[in-house]
Amino acid sequence: MRTRGARLGAARADAPSLPTREVILDAAERLFSAYGVDGVAVRDLARELGLTPSSLYNHFPGKQALYEAVLERGLGPIVALIQASWRHGELRRDTVAATVDGMVTHLTQHPHLGRLVQRALLEDTDSVRALITRSLEPLYREGVAVVGRAATSAGWARDEVPHLALGLFGLVFSYFVNADAMRRLAAWGTDAVDPAALAVQRRFLEKAIFRLLGPRQSRARSVRRTRREHG
């Protein structure tokens, strides 16, 4: 039977030729998503990268600092995209398309991020919980702010905003979290990160988000246009 160390080292040969810090963060993102914070030791990560633990400490002072760096790299660009989506005031179709494109591109480049965030939300260690709260709070705050601004014109009640924000969070991340399972169930014939599949996912998210958050008149026109196009 293969040891856990052997499993962790199996992908070492596939490590991309990137700056050492990025290689470390890529490996840590994948391992943390698979085993959680408590399930990954520094020596596991060092073995994965062909480093000594002391060499790894030259880049990050400890596992918590490494975990925080993974979250910051993964979530920071998403927060920035959400902030930019409201620059023009009313939510517009072109800004929705640009935001969706940025998110899908980022999550494609970090395919383990969705699962890492999902696992992080279930962590029960106090120190990890505090870190997760601190890391995810900006994402939640910005998401709720954008949803809240659009809620009235989109026909939502104020007390529905947190529920709507949570639903949109699931729409964006679930594709990457569940891609392997859906492929095993033959839900689609291509790999989840195949360009054709990603194009469909972008189109789906654009339509879903605009129909949920776009002004009601704009959404009504969009529905009528779609009905005409499809007979």
mmCIF file of C-alpha atoms in Angstrom:
data_model
loop_
_atom_site.group_PDB
_atom_site.id
_atom_site.type_symbol
_atom_site.label_atom_id
_atom_site.label_comp_id
_atom_site.label_asym_id
_atom_site.label_seq_id
_atom_site.Cartn_x
_atom_site.Cartn_y
_atom_site.Cartn_z
ATOM 1 C CA MET A 1 0.000 0.000 0.000
ATOM 2 C CA ARG A 2 1.320 3.453 -0.843
ATOM 3 C CA THR A 3 2.222 5.645 2.062
ATOM 4 C CA ARG A 4 0.800 9.105 2.484
ATOM 5 C CA GLY A 5 4.246 10.535 1.804
ATOM 6 C CA ALA A 6 4.309 8.680 -1.520
ATOM 7 C CA ARG A 7 0.901 10.101 -2.448
ATOM 8 C CA LEU A 8 2.012 13.606 -1.613
ATOM 9 C CA GLY A 9 5.198 13.246 -3.635
ATOM 10 C CA ALA A 10 3.563 11.742 -6.698
ATOM 11 C CA ALA A 11 2.935 15.069 -8.439
ATOM 12 C CA ARG A 12 6.357 16.588 -7.745
ATOM 13 C CA ALA A 13 7.567 15.968 -11.287
ATOM 14 C CA ASP A 14 4.666 18.029 -12.624
ATOM 15 C CA ALA A 15 5.544 21.178 -10.661
ATOM 16 C CA PRO A 16 5.577 24.180 -13.026
ATOM 17 C CA SER A 17 8.705 26.226 -13.598
ATOM 18 C CA LEU A 18 7.615 29.230 -11.591
ATOM 19 C CA PRO A 19 9.296 31.321 -8.902
ATOM 20 C CA THR A 20 9.888 29.240 -5.790
ATOM 21 C CA ARG A 21 7.300 31.132 -3.751
ATOM 22 C CA GLU A 22 4.615 30.438 -6.350
ATOM 23 C CA VAL A 23 5.543 26.755 -6.518
ATOM 24 C CA ILE A 24 5.245 26.532 -2.739
ATOM 25 C CA LEU A 25 1.871 28.274 -2.740
ATOM 26 C CA ASP A 26 0.549 26.049 -5.548
ATOM 27 C CA ALA A 27 1.557 22.891 -3.689
ATOM 28 C CA ALA A 28 0.216 24.196 -0.377
ATOM 29 C CA GLU A 29 -3.110 25.152 -1.971
ATOM 30 C CA ARG A 30 -3.522 21.636 -3.335
ATOM 31 C CA LEU A 31 -2.510 19.859 -0.130
ATOM 32 C CA PHE A 32 -4.546 22.100 2.178
ATOM 33 C CA SER A 33 -7.586 21.561 -0.058
ATOM 34 C CA ALA A 34 -7.141 17.782 0.164
ATOM 35 C CA TYR A 35 -6.169 17.332 3.827
ATOM 36 C CA GLY A 36 -6.993 20.554 5.664
ATOM 37 C CA VAL A 37 -4.612 22.623 7.743
ATOM 38 C CA ASP A 38 -4.175 20.057 10.507
ATOM 39 C CA GLY A 39 -3.671 17.260 7.989
ATOM 40 C CA VAL A 40 -0.595 18.786 6.337
ATOM 41 C CA ALA A 41 2.744 19.012 8.128
ATOM 42 C CA VAL A 42 5.565 21.273 6.993
ATOM 43 C CA ARG A 43 7.682 18.179 6.337
ATOM 44 C CA ASP A 44 4.962 16.857 3.975
ATOM 45 C CA LEU A 45 5.043 20.034 1.946
ATOM 46 C CA ALA A 46 8.851 20.147 1.963
ATOM 47 C CA ARG A 47 8.962 16.535 0.719
ATOM 48 C CA GLU A 48 6.462 17.398 -2.020
ATOM 49 C CA LEU A 49 8.764 20.140 -3.268
ATOM 50 C CA GLY A 50 12.061 18.343 -2.766
ATOM 51 C CA LEU A 51 13.091 20.820 -0.072
ATOM 52 C CA THR A 52 14.179 20.551 3.524
ATOM 53 C CA PRO A 53 11.796 21.977 6.142
ATOM 54 C CA SER A 54 14.414 24.599 7.005
ATOM 55 C CA SER A 55 14.482 25.751 3.359
ATOM 56 C CA LEU A 56 10.730 26.138 3.435
ATOM 57 C CA TYR A 57 10.981 28.268 6.571
ATOM 58 C CA ASN A 58 13.181 30.668 4.599
ATOM 59 C CA HIS A 59 10.050 31.618 2.641
ATOM 60 C CA PHE A 60 7.358 31.321 5.326
ATOM 61 C CA PRO A 61 7.899 31.440 9.107
ATOM 62 C CA GLY A 62 5.346 28.702 9.769
ATOM 63 C CA LYS A 63 2.375 26.737 8.520
ATOM 64 C CA GLN A 64 -0.187 29.332 9.563
ATOM 65 C CA ALA A 65 1.673 32.066 7.665
ATOM 66 C CA LEU A 66 1.758 29.807 4.615
ATOM 67 C CA TYR A 67 -1.954 29.043 4.904
ATOM 68 C CA GLU A 68 -2.726 32.749 5.227
ATOM 69 C CA ALA A 69 -0.636 33.489 2.121
ATOM 70 C CA VAL A 70 -2.553 30.824 0.167
ATOM 71 C CA LEU A 71 -5.873 32.365 1.168
ATOM 72 C CA GLU A 72 -4.717 35.895 0.423
ATOM 73 C CA ARG A 73 -3.442 34.925 -3.022
ATOM 74 C CA GLY A 74 -6.649 33.026 -3.773
ATOM 75 C CA LEU A 75 -9.293 35.371 -2.396
ATOM 76 C CA GLY A 76 -7.714 38.810 -2.855
ATOM 77 C CA PRO A 77 -8.281 38.988 -6.636
ATOM 78 C CA ILE A 78 -11.906 37.861 -6.216
ATOM 79 C CA VAL A 79 -12.568 40.630 -3.686
ATOM 80 C CA ALA A 80 -11.039 43.142 -6.125
ATOM 81 C CA LEU A 81 -13.276 41.896 -8.952
ATOM 82 C CA ILE A 82 -16.392 42.236 -6.807
ATOM 83 C CA GLN A 83 -15.403 45.770 -5.785
ATOM 84 C CA ALA A 84 -14.891 46.749 -9.433
ATOM 85 C CA SER A 85 -18.272 45.360 -10.471
ATOM 86 C CA TRP A 86 -20.129 48.339 -8.947
ATOM 87 C CA ARG A 87 -17.979 51.203 -10.225
ATOM 88 C CA HIS A 88 -20.632 52.383 -12.662
ATOM 89 C CA GLY A 89 -23.487 52.429 -10.136
ATOM 90 C CA GLU A 90 -26.239 50.185 -11.486
ATOM 91 C CA LEU A 91 -25.184 46.627 -12.192
ATOM 92 C CA ARG A 92 -24.689 46.330 -15.961
ATOM 93 C CA ARG A 93 -24.482 43.382 -18.290
ATOM 94 C CA ASP A 94 -20.968 44.278 -19.446
ATOM 95 C CA THR A 95 -19.657 44.588 -15.886
ATOM 96 C CA VAL A 96 -21.248 41.259 -14.967
ATOM 97 C CA ALA A 97 -19.549 39.661 -17.984
ATOM 98 C CA ALA A 98 -16.175 41.178 -17.050
ATOM 99 C CA THR A 99 -16.502 40.085 -13.409
ATOM 100 C CA VAL A 100 -17.522 36.553 -14.369
ATOM 101 C CA ASP A 101 -14.674 36.269 -16.861
ATOM 102 C CA GLY A 102 -12.160 37.376 -14.235
ATOM 103 C CA MET A 103 -13.511 34.974 -11.612
ATOM 104 C CA VAL A 104 -13.636 31.956 -13.914
ATOM 105 C CA THR A 105 -10.139 32.689 -15.206
ATOM 106 C CA HIS A 106 -8.784 33.024 -11.665
ATOM 107 C CA LEU A 107 -10.481 29.844 -10.423
ATOM 108 C CA THR A 108 -9.250 27.954 -13.475
ATOM 109 C CA GLN A 109 -5.709 28.998 -12.586
ATOM 110 C CA HIS A 110 -6.341 27.885 -8.983
ATOM 111 C CA PRO A 111 -8.566 24.805 -9.398
ATOM 112 C CA HIS A 112 -8.128 23.714 -5.769
ATOM 113 C CA LEU A 113 -9.183 27.044 -4.266
ATOM 114 C CA GLY A 114 -12.907 26.300 -4.182
ATOM 115 C CA ARG A 115 -12.405 23.050 -2.301
ATOM 116 C CA LEU A 116 -9.889 24.710 0.012
ATOM 117 C CA VAL A 117 -12.418 27.416 0.931
ATOM 118 C CA GLN A 118 -15.142 24.825 1.444
ATOM 119 C CA ARG A 119 -12.900 22.799 3.746
ATOM 120 C CA ALA A 120 -11.709 25.945 5.519
ATOM 121 C CA LEU A 121 -15.282 26.847 6.462
ATOM 122 C CA LEU A 122 -15.572 23.497 8.266
ATOM 123 C CA GLU A 123 -12.341 23.818 10.284
ATOM 124 C CA ASP A 124 -12.933 23.589 14.030
ATOM 125 C CA THR A 125 -9.557 24.700 15.414
ATOM 126 C CA ASP A 126 -9.917 28.090 17.110
ATOM 127 C CA SER A 127 -6.788 29.583 15.546
ATOM 128 C CA VAL A 128 -7.792 28.395 12.077
ATOM 129 C CA ARG A 129 -11.345 29.626 12.556
ATOM 130 C CA ALA A 130 -10.037 33.073 13.450
ATOM 131 C CA LEU A 131 -7.815 33.087 10.370
ATOM 132 C CA ILE A 132 -10.643 31.953 8.103
ATOM 133 C CA THR A 133 -12.956 34.609 9.483
ATOM 134 C CA ARG A 134 -10.334 37.277 8.888
ATOM 135 C CA SER A 135 -9.630 36.030 5.355
ATOM 136 C CA LEU A 136 -13.216 35.510 4.223
ATOM 137 C CA GLU A 137 -14.708 38.588 5.878
ATOM 138 C CA PRO A 138 -13.625 40.981 3.080
ATOM 139 C CA LEU A 139 -15.098 38.650 0.451
ATOM 140 C CA TYR A 140 -18.389 38.393 2.346
ATOM 141 C CA ARG A 141 -18.488 42.144 3.097
ATOM 142 C CA GLU A 142 -17.896 43.185 -0.501
ATOM 143 C CA GLY A 143 -20.274 40.560 -1.854
ATOM 144 C CA VAL A 144 -23.094 41.602 0.461
ATOM 145 C CA ALA A 145 -22.431 45.278 -0.339
ATOM 146 C CA VAL A 146 -22.797 44.724 -4.089
ATOM 147 C CA VAL A 147 -25.842 42.494 -3.653
ATOM 148 C CA GLY A 148 -27.373 44.970 -1.208
ATOM 149 C CA ARG A 149 -27.013 47.875 -3.646
ATOM 150 C CA ALA A 150 -28.702 45.899 -6.407
ATOM 151 C CA ALA A 151 -31.354 44.268 -4.214
ATOM 152 C CA THR A 152 -34.103 46.890 -4.384
ATOM 153 C CA SER A 153 -34.023 47.436 -8.151
ATOM 154 C CA ALA A 154 -33.789 43.671 -8.638
ATOM 155 C CA GLY A 155 -36.894 43.070 -6.527
ATOM 156 C CA TRP A 156 -35.299 41.567 -3.405
ATOM 157 C CA ALA A 157 -36.193 42.368 0.211
ATOM 158 C CA ARG A 158 -33.424 43.576 2.498
ATOM 159 C CA ASP A 159 -33.608 40.506 4.724
ATOM 160 C CA GLU A 160 -33.074 38.299 1.650
ATOM 161 C CA VAL A 161 -29.711 39.882 0.816
ATOM 162 C CA PRO A 162 -27.513 37.547 2.966
ATOM 163 C CA HIS A 163 -29.305 34.522 1.496
ATOM 164 C CA LEU A 164 -28.828 35.847 -2.018
ATOM 165 C CA ALA A 165 -25.136 36.539 -1.372
ATOM 166 C CA LEU A 166 -24.651 32.989 -0.099
ATOM 167 C CA GLY A 167 -26.432 31.580 -3.128
ATOM 168 C CA LEU A 168 -24.217 33.564 -5.508
ATOM 169 C CA PHE A 169 -21.120 32.396 -3.630
ATOM 170 C CA GLY A 170 -22.245 28.822 -4.248
ATOM 171 C CA LEU A 171 -22.936 29.496 -7.932
ATOM 172 C CA VAL A 172 -19.423 30.783 -8.516
ATOM 173 C CA PHE A 173 -17.451 28.227 -6.506
ATOM 174 C CA SER A 174 -19.503 25.034 -6.818
ATOM 175 C CA TYR A 175 -18.498 24.342 -10.430
ATOM 176 C CA PHE A 176 -14.864 23.918 -9.416
ATOM 177 C CA VAL A 177 -15.616 22.237 -6.079
ATOM 178 C CA ASN A 178 -17.792 19.568 -7.711
ATOM 179 C CA ALA A 179 -16.151 19.265 -11.133
ATOM 180 C CA ASP A 180 -14.530 15.881 -10.477
ATOM 181 C CA ALA A 181 -17.729 14.384 -9.081
ATOM 182 C CA MET A 182 -19.801 15.686 -11.981
ATOM 183 C CA ARG A 183 -17.321 14.253 -14.460
ATOM 184 C CA ARG A 184 -17.577 10.835 -12.765
ATOM 185 C CA LEU A 185 -21.350 11.074 -13.041
ATOM 186 C CA ALA A 186 -20.964 11.877 -16.747
ATOM 187 C CA ALA A 187 -22.818 15.158 -16.304
ATOM 188 C CA TRP A 188 -20.736 16.525 -19.161
ATOM 189 C CA GLY A 189 -18.473 14.875 -21.677
ATOM 190 C CA THR A 190 -15.415 17.114 -21.386
ATOM 191 C CA ASP A 191 -13.039 18.108 -18.627
ATOM 192 C CA ALA A 192 -14.339 20.936 -16.437
ATOM 193 C CA VAL A 193 -11.441 23.188 -17.448
ATOM 194 C CA ASP A 194 -11.773 22.442 -21.166
ATOM 195 C CA PRO A 195 -12.208 25.793 -22.988
ATOM 196 C CA ALA A 196 -15.605 24.764 -24.351
ATOM 197 C CA ALA A 197 -16.896 23.782 -20.895
ATOM 198 C CA LEU A 198 -15.550 26.988 -19.357
ATOM 199 C CA ALA A 199 -17.249 29.049 -22.063
ATOM 200 C CA VAL A 200 -20.588 27.459 -21.110
ATOM 201 C CA GLN A 201 -19.899 28.110 -17.430
ATOM 202 C CA ARG A 202 -19.141 31.773 -18.135
ATOM 203 C CA ARG A 203 -22.356 32.120 -20.147
ATOM 204 C CA PHE A 204 -24.375 30.398 -17.438
ATOM 205 C CA LEU A 205 -22.977 32.631 -14.678
ATOM 206 C CA GLU A 206 -23.523 35.815 -16.685
ATOM 207 C CA LYS A 207 -27.167 34.931 -17.265
ATOM 208 C CA ALA A 208 -27.798 33.691 -13.721
ATOM 209 C CA ILE A 209 -26.183 36.657 -11.969
ATOM 210 C CA PHE A 210 -27.804 39.274 -14.190
ATOM 211 C CA ARG A 211 -31.210 37.656 -13.841
ATOM 212 C CA LEU A 212 -30.805 37.592 -10.067
ATOM 213 C CA LEU A 213 -29.330 41.077 -9.618
ATOM 214 C CA GLY A 214 -30.066 43.085 -12.757
ATOM 215 C CA PRO A 215 -32.831 45.720 -12.779
ATOM 216 C CA ARG A 216 -36.245 44.143 -13.209
ATOM 217 C CA GLN A 217 -37.012 45.955 -16.480
ATOM 218 C CA SER A 218 -33.682 44.862 -17.969
ATOM 219 C CA ARG A 219 -34.300 41.300 -16.857
ATOM 220 C CA ALA A 220 -37.800 41.328 -18.343
ATOM 221 C CA ARG A 221 -36.427 42.508 -21.698
ATOM 222 C CA SER A 222 -33.737 39.817 -21.494
ATOM 223 C CA VAL A 223 -36.341 37.092 -20.882
ATOM 224 C CA ARG A 224 -38.465 38.294 -23.819
ATOM 225 C CA ARG A 225 -35.406 38.368 -26.086
ATOM 226 C CA THR A 226 -34.408 34.857 -25.030
ATOM 227 C CA ARG A 227 -37.925 33.575 -25.736
ATOM 228 C CA ARG A 228 -37.868 35.137 -29.203
ATOM 229 C CA GLU A 229 -34.462 33.654 -29.953
ATOM 230 C CA HIS A 230 -35.606 30.157 -28.961
ATOM 231 C CA GLY A 231 -38.983 30.349 -30.602
#
